Amino acid sequence: MRRLLMSLILVGMILLSSPAYANMIRVVTTFSILEDFVQQVGGEKVEVSSLIPRGVDPHTWESTPKEVRLVAQADLLVANGGGFDDWLLPLVKNAAKPEADLIIASQGLEAIEHDHDHGHSHHHAGDPHFWLSVPNAISYVHQIAQALVSLAPGDAAYFEERTNTYIEELVELDRWMVDALDGISAENRIIVTYHNAFSYLAEQYGFEVAEFLVANPDSEPSPRDLARLINLLQGNGRRAVFTEPQLASGTRYMQTLVDEVGGELFVLYSDSLSKEISTYVEMMKHNTYTLLEALE
Ligand SMILES: [Zn+2]
């Protein structure tokens, strides 16, 4: 028994020190959707972790000393950009290996800004949730693939094959979403949400407006903002309101809104994957079915 145990430990040690494991690229992303993109492209050649756990709101999350260790071990760090996860930059500067690579996944994409006044002028950087339009997600995947290829040129063919397969899947997803959401009539093409996350989804899939209660979940809604959305919903045939699973206090506000106008509350995924919805593709399919159920 003792000998068996010893040999098991030995096998374990050999496996852990084998070149296959040692050659894995360690990737750290800021949130779970980027983690999924890296996993799809990197397959068995990457060991990827997200600093913000699944189900947690990225806007109000704060880093702890635990994250410093992960950043210090990373070969590649992936942030979203657009003001979404700027906290990663000082962390990288202080803790990352000098040779580690940092990429901003949304680089090259143009931000949609919001012109109406939400009473807090310091949030005017535009919507950072580029990934909620599938063509933007494809751009993220290209950025990630490029970074992995330049870190491990010997595995270029592996990464390129996986990238092509995944992008084919995304192109198909985008086409399916355009077709499916086309069935929603013009007067129901308004998405009312808690935070400003859906402007790219609205633009890509033909929604008139993405209205929201707060620009960023780190601030509380004002009575004026609540009154504005109540007014808007009262003019709508379909009084559907959307919340997001990672926003507990936001959900309470949206429930108040629903009670006020006699509408119905639905859940859209925006900033975080979960145990039930564990990939980006599943998330976008879920959102499409939810939008159809709520607005068709
Ligand atoms: Zn958000």
Coordinates of C-alpha atoms and ligand atoms in Angstrom, one line a residue:
M1 CA 0.0 0.0 0.0
R2 CA 2.8 2.3 1.0
R3 CA 4.7 1.5 -2.2
L4 CA 1.7 2.1 -4.3
L5 CA 1.2 5.5 -2.7
M6 CA 4.9 6.3 -3.3
S7 CA 4.7 5.4 -6.9
L8 CA 1.5 7.4 -7.3
I9 CA 3.2 10.4 -5.8
L10 CA 6.2 9.8 -8.2
V11 CA 3.9 9.6 -11.2
G12 CA 2.2 12.8 -10.1
M13 CA 5.6 14.6 -9.8
I14 CA 6.6 13.5 -13.2
L15 CA 3.4 14.7 -14.8
L16 CA 3.6 18.1 -13.1
S17 CA 7.2 18.6 -14.2
S18 CA 6.7 17.3 -17.7
P19 CA 7.4 19.7 -20.6
A20 CA 3.7 19.7 -21.7
Y21 CA 2.7 21.3 -18.4
A22 CA 5.7 23.5 -18.1
N23 CA 5.1 24.9 -21.6
M24 CA 1.6 26.0 -20.9
I25 CA 1.0 29.7 -21.3
R26 CA -0.3 31.2 -18.2
V27 CA -3.0 33.7 -19.0
V28 CA -4.8 36.0 -16.6
T29 CA -7.9 37.9 -17.7
T30 CA -9.9 40.5 -15.8
F31 CA -13.3 38.9 -16.2
S32 CA -14.9 35.6 -17.1
I33 CA -16.0 36.4 -20.7
L34 CA -12.4 37.1 -21.7
E35 CA -11.4 33.9 -19.9
D36 CA -13.8 32.0 -22.2
F37 CA -12.3 33.6 -25.3
V38 CA -8.8 32.7 -24.2
Q39 CA -9.8 29.1 -23.4
Q40 CA -11.5 28.7 -26.8
V41 CA -8.4 29.8 -28.7
G42 CA -5.8 28.4 -26.4
G43 CA -7.2 25.0 -25.7
E44 CA -4.8 22.7 -24.0
K45 CA -1.8 25.1 -24.4
V46 CA -3.1 27.6 -21.9
E47 CA -3.8 27.8 -18.3
V48 CA -6.3 30.7 -17.9
S49 CA -7.9 32.3 -14.9
S50 CA -10.1 35.3 -14.4
L51 CA -9.4 37.7 -11.6
I52 CA -13.0 38.6 -11.1
P53 CA -15.0 35.5 -10.1
R54 CA -18.0 34.4 -12.1
G55 CA -21.3 36.0 -10.9
V56 CA -19.5 39.1 -9.5
D57 CA -20.2 42.6 -10.8
P58 CA -16.9 43.8 -12.4
H59 CA -17.9 47.5 -11.9
T60 CA -17.9 47.3 -8.1
W61 CA -15.3 44.5 -7.6
E62 CA -12.0 45.5 -6.0
S63 CA -8.7 43.6 -6.2
T64 CA -7.2 42.0 -3.2
P65 CA -3.6 40.7 -2.5
K66 CA -4.6 37.3 -3.8
E67 CA -4.8 38.7 -7.4
V68 CA -1.2 40.0 -7.1
R69 CA 0.1 36.4 -7.1
L70 CA -1.8 35.4 -10.2
V71 CA -0.7 38.5 -12.0
A72 CA 2.9 37.8 -11.0
Q73 CA 2.8 34.4 -12.6
A74 CA 1.1 35.4 -15.9
D75 CA 2.8 35.3 -19.3
L76 CA -0.2 37.1 -20.8
L77 CA -2.7 39.5 -19.3
V78 CA -5.9 40.4 -21.0
A79 CA -8.0 43.4 -20.2
N80 CA -11.2 44.7 -21.8
G81 CA -10.3 48.4 -21.9
G82 CA -12.7 51.4 -22.4
G83 CA -12.5 52.2 -18.7
F84 CA -14.0 48.8 -17.7
D85 CA -11.0 47.3 -16.0
D86 CA -8.3 50.1 -15.7
W87 CA -7.4 48.7 -12.2
L88 CA -5.4 46.0 -14.0
L89 CA -2.8 48.5 -15.3
P90 CA -1.1 49.5 -11.9
L91 CA -1.4 45.8 -10.9
V92 CA 0.6 44.8 -14.0
K93 CA 3.1 47.6 -13.5
N94 CA 3.8 46.6 -9.9
A95 CA 3.5 42.8 -10.0
A96 CA 3.8 41.3 -13.5
K97 CA 7.0 39.7 -14.9
P98 CA 8.9 42.3 -17.1
E99 CA 8.5 40.0 -20.1
A100 CA 4.8 39.4 -19.6
D101 CA 2.5 40.7 -22.4
L102 CA -0.6 42.8 -21.8
I103 CA -3.4 43.2 -24.4
I104 CA -6.5 45.4 -24.4
A105 CA -9.0 43.2 -26.2
S106 CA -11.3 46.0 -27.4
Q107 CA -8.4 47.8 -29.1
G108 CA -9.4 49.3 -32.4
L109 CA -13.1 49.2 -31.7
E110 CA -15.1 52.5 -31.7
A111 CA -17.0 53.3 -28.5
I112 CA -20.6 54.3 -28.5
E113 CA -21.2 57.3 -26.4
H114 CA -24.5 58.3 -24.7
D115 CA -25.7 61.8 -25.3
H116 CA -28.5 62.0 -22.7
D117 CA -27.7 63.4 -19.3
H118 CA -27.8 61.0 -16.4
G119 CA -27.0 63.5 -13.8
H120 CA -23.4 62.4 -13.3
S121 CA -21.2 64.0 -15.8
H122 CA -18.1 62.0 -14.7
H123 CA -19.3 58.9 -16.6
H124 CA -19.0 60.1 -20.2
A125 CA -16.4 57.6 -21.5
G126 CA -19.0 55.6 -23.5
D127 CA -20.2 52.1 -23.2
P128 CA -17.3 49.6 -22.6
H129 CA -19.4 46.5 -23.2
F130 CA -18.2 46.0 -26.8
W131 CA -18.4 42.2 -26.6
L132 CA -22.3 42.2 -26.5
S133 CA -22.2 42.5 -30.3
V134 CA -20.8 39.3 -31.8
P135 CA -18.7 41.0 -34.6
N136 CA -16.9 42.9 -31.7
A137 CA -16.3 39.6 -29.9
I138 CA -14.7 38.3 -33.1
S139 CA -12.3 41.2 -33.0
Y140 CA -11.4 40.3 -29.4
V141 CA -10.7 36.8 -30.4
H142 CA -8.4 37.9 -33.2
Q143 CA -6.4 40.1 -30.7
I144 CA -6.1 37.2 -28.3
A145 CA -5.1 34.7 -31.0
Q146 CA -2.4 37.1 -32.2
A147 CA -1.0 37.5 -28.7
L148 CA -0.9 33.7 -28.1
V149 CA 0.8 33.1 -31.5
S150 CA 3.5 35.7 -30.7
L151 CA 4.1 34.1 -27.2
A152 CA 4.4 30.6 -28.6
P153 CA 5.1 30.7 -32.4
G154 CA 5.8 26.9 -32.3
D155 CA 2.1 26.4 -31.6
A156 CA 0.8 28.9 -34.2
A157 CA -0.9 26.2 -36.3
Y158 CA -2.7 24.9 -33.3
F159 CA -4.0 28.3 -32.3
E160 CA -4.9 29.3 -35.8
E161 CA -7.0 26.1 -36.3
R162 CA -8.8 26.7 -33.0
T163 CA -9.4 30.4 -33.8
N164 CA -10.8 29.6 -37.2
T165 CA -13.2 27.0 -35.8
Y166 CA -14.3 29.3 -33.0
I167 CA -14.8 32.3 -35.4
E168 CA -16.9 30.2 -37.7
E169 CA -19.1 29.4 -34.7
L170 CA -19.3 33.1 -33.8
V171 CA -20.2 34.1 -37.4
E172 CA -23.0 31.5 -37.4
L173 CA -24.2 32.8 -34.0
D174 CA -24.3 36.3 -35.3
R175 CA -26.3 35.3 -38.4
W176 CA -28.7 33.3 -36.2
M177 CA -29.2 36.3 -33.8
V178 CA -29.9 38.7 -36.7
D179 CA -32.5 36.4 -38.2
A180 CA -34.2 35.5 -34.9
L181 CA -34.4 39.0 -33.5
D182 CA -35.7 40.3 -36.9
G183 CA -39.1 39.0 -35.8
I184 CA -39.6 41.6 -33.1
S185 CA -41.9 44.4 -34.3
A186 CA -40.7 48.0 -34.6
E187 CA -42.6 49.4 -31.6
N188 CA -41.1 46.8 -29.2
R189 CA -37.5 47.5 -30.1
I190 CA -36.6 49.1 -26.9
I191 CA -34.4 47.4 -24.3
V192 CA -34.8 48.9 -20.8
T193 CA -31.9 47.8 -18.5
Y194 CA -30.3 48.7 -15.2
H195 CA -26.9 49.7 -16.4
N196 CA -25.5 51.0 -19.7
A197 CA -24.3 47.7 -21.2
F198 CA -26.4 47.1 -24.3
S199 CA -25.6 49.8 -26.8
Y200 CA -23.5 47.5 -29.0
L201 CA -26.1 44.7 -28.9
A202 CA -28.8 47.3 -29.7
E203 CA -26.8 48.7 -32.7
Q204 CA -25.9 45.3 -34.1
Y205 CA -29.4 43.6 -33.7
G206 CA -31.6 46.5 -34.7
F207 CA -33.0 47.8 -31.4
E208 CA -34.1 51.4 -31.4
V209 CA -32.7 52.3 -28.0
A210 CA -31.0 50.7 -25.1
E211 CA -32.3 52.7 -22.2
F212 CA -30.7 52.4 -18.8
L213 CA -31.1 53.5 -15.2
V214 CA -27.5 54.1 -14.3
A215 CA -24.4 54.6 -16.5
N216 CA -22.4 52.5 -14.1
P217 CA -23.5 50.1 -11.3
D218 CA -21.0 51.9 -9.0
S219 CA -23.6 54.7 -8.7
E220 CA -27.1 54.8 -7.4
P221 CA -30.0 55.8 -9.7
S222 CA -31.6 59.2 -9.0
P223 CA -35.4 59.7 -8.6
R224 CA -35.3 61.7 -11.9
D225 CA -33.8 58.7 -13.8
L226 CA -36.5 56.4 -12.3
A227 CA -39.2 58.8 -13.3
R228 CA -37.8 59.1 -16.8
L229 CA -37.9 55.3 -17.3
I230 CA -41.4 55.0 -15.8
N231 CA -42.6 57.6 -18.4
L232 CA -40.9 55.7 -21.2
L233 CA -42.4 52.3 -20.2
Q234 CA -45.9 53.7 -19.8
G235 CA -45.8 54.7 -23.4
N236 CA -44.8 51.2 -24.5
G237 CA -47.1 48.3 -25.4
R238 CA -44.6 45.8 -24.1
R239 CA -43.5 46.8 -20.6
A240 CA -40.5 44.5 -20.4
V241 CA -37.6 45.4 -18.2
F242 CA -34.3 43.6 -18.0
T243 CA -31.9 43.0 -15.1
E244 CA -28.6 41.2 -15.0
P245 CA -27.7 38.2 -12.6
Q246 CA -24.6 39.9 -11.1
L247 CA -26.5 43.0 -10.0
A248 CA -28.4 42.4 -6.8
S249 CA -29.3 46.0 -5.9
G250 CA -30.0 46.8 -9.6
T251 CA -32.5 44.0 -9.7
R252 CA -34.4 45.6 -6.7
Y253 CA -34.6 48.9 -8.6
M254 CA -35.8 47.2 -11.8
Q255 CA -38.4 45.3 -9.7
T256 CA -39.7 48.6 -8.4
L257 CA -39.9 49.9 -12.0
V258 CA -41.8 46.8 -13.1
D259 CA -44.3 47.1 -10.1
E260 CA -44.8 50.7 -11.0
V261 CA -45.7 50.2 -14.7
G262 CA -47.3 46.7 -14.4
G263 CA -44.6 45.1 -16.6
E264 CA -42.5 42.0 -16.4
L265 CA -38.8 41.4 -15.4
F266 CA -36.4 39.4 -17.5
V267 CA -32.7 38.5 -17.1
L268 CA -30.0 39.3 -19.6
Y269 CA -26.4 38.3 -19.2
S270 CA -23.9 41.1 -19.7
D271 CA -20.7 41.2 -17.6
S272 CA -20.3 37.7 -16.1
L273 CA -20.7 34.1 -17.0
S274 CA -22.1 31.7 -14.4
K275 CA -22.4 28.0 -13.5
E276 CA -25.5 27.6 -15.7
I277 CA -24.3 29.9 -18.5
S278 CA -20.7 29.0 -18.8
T279 CA -19.6 30.2 -22.2
Y280 CA -20.0 33.4 -24.3
V281 CA -22.0 31.5 -27.0
E282 CA -24.4 30.1 -24.4
M283 CA -24.8 33.6 -23.0
M284 CA -25.7 35.2 -26.3
K285 CA -28.1 32.4 -27.1
H286 CA -29.8 32.9 -23.7
N287 CA -30.0 36.6 -24.3
T288 CA -31.6 36.1 -27.7
Y289 CA -34.2 33.7 -26.4
T290 CA -34.9 36.1 -23.5
L291 CA -35.3 39.1 -25.8
L292 CA -37.7 37.1 -28.0
E293 CA -39.7 36.0 -25.0
A294 CA -39.9 39.5 -23.7
L295 CA -40.5 41.5 -26.8
E296 CA -41.8 39.4 -29.7
Ligands
ZN1 ZN -21.3 46.3 -17.0

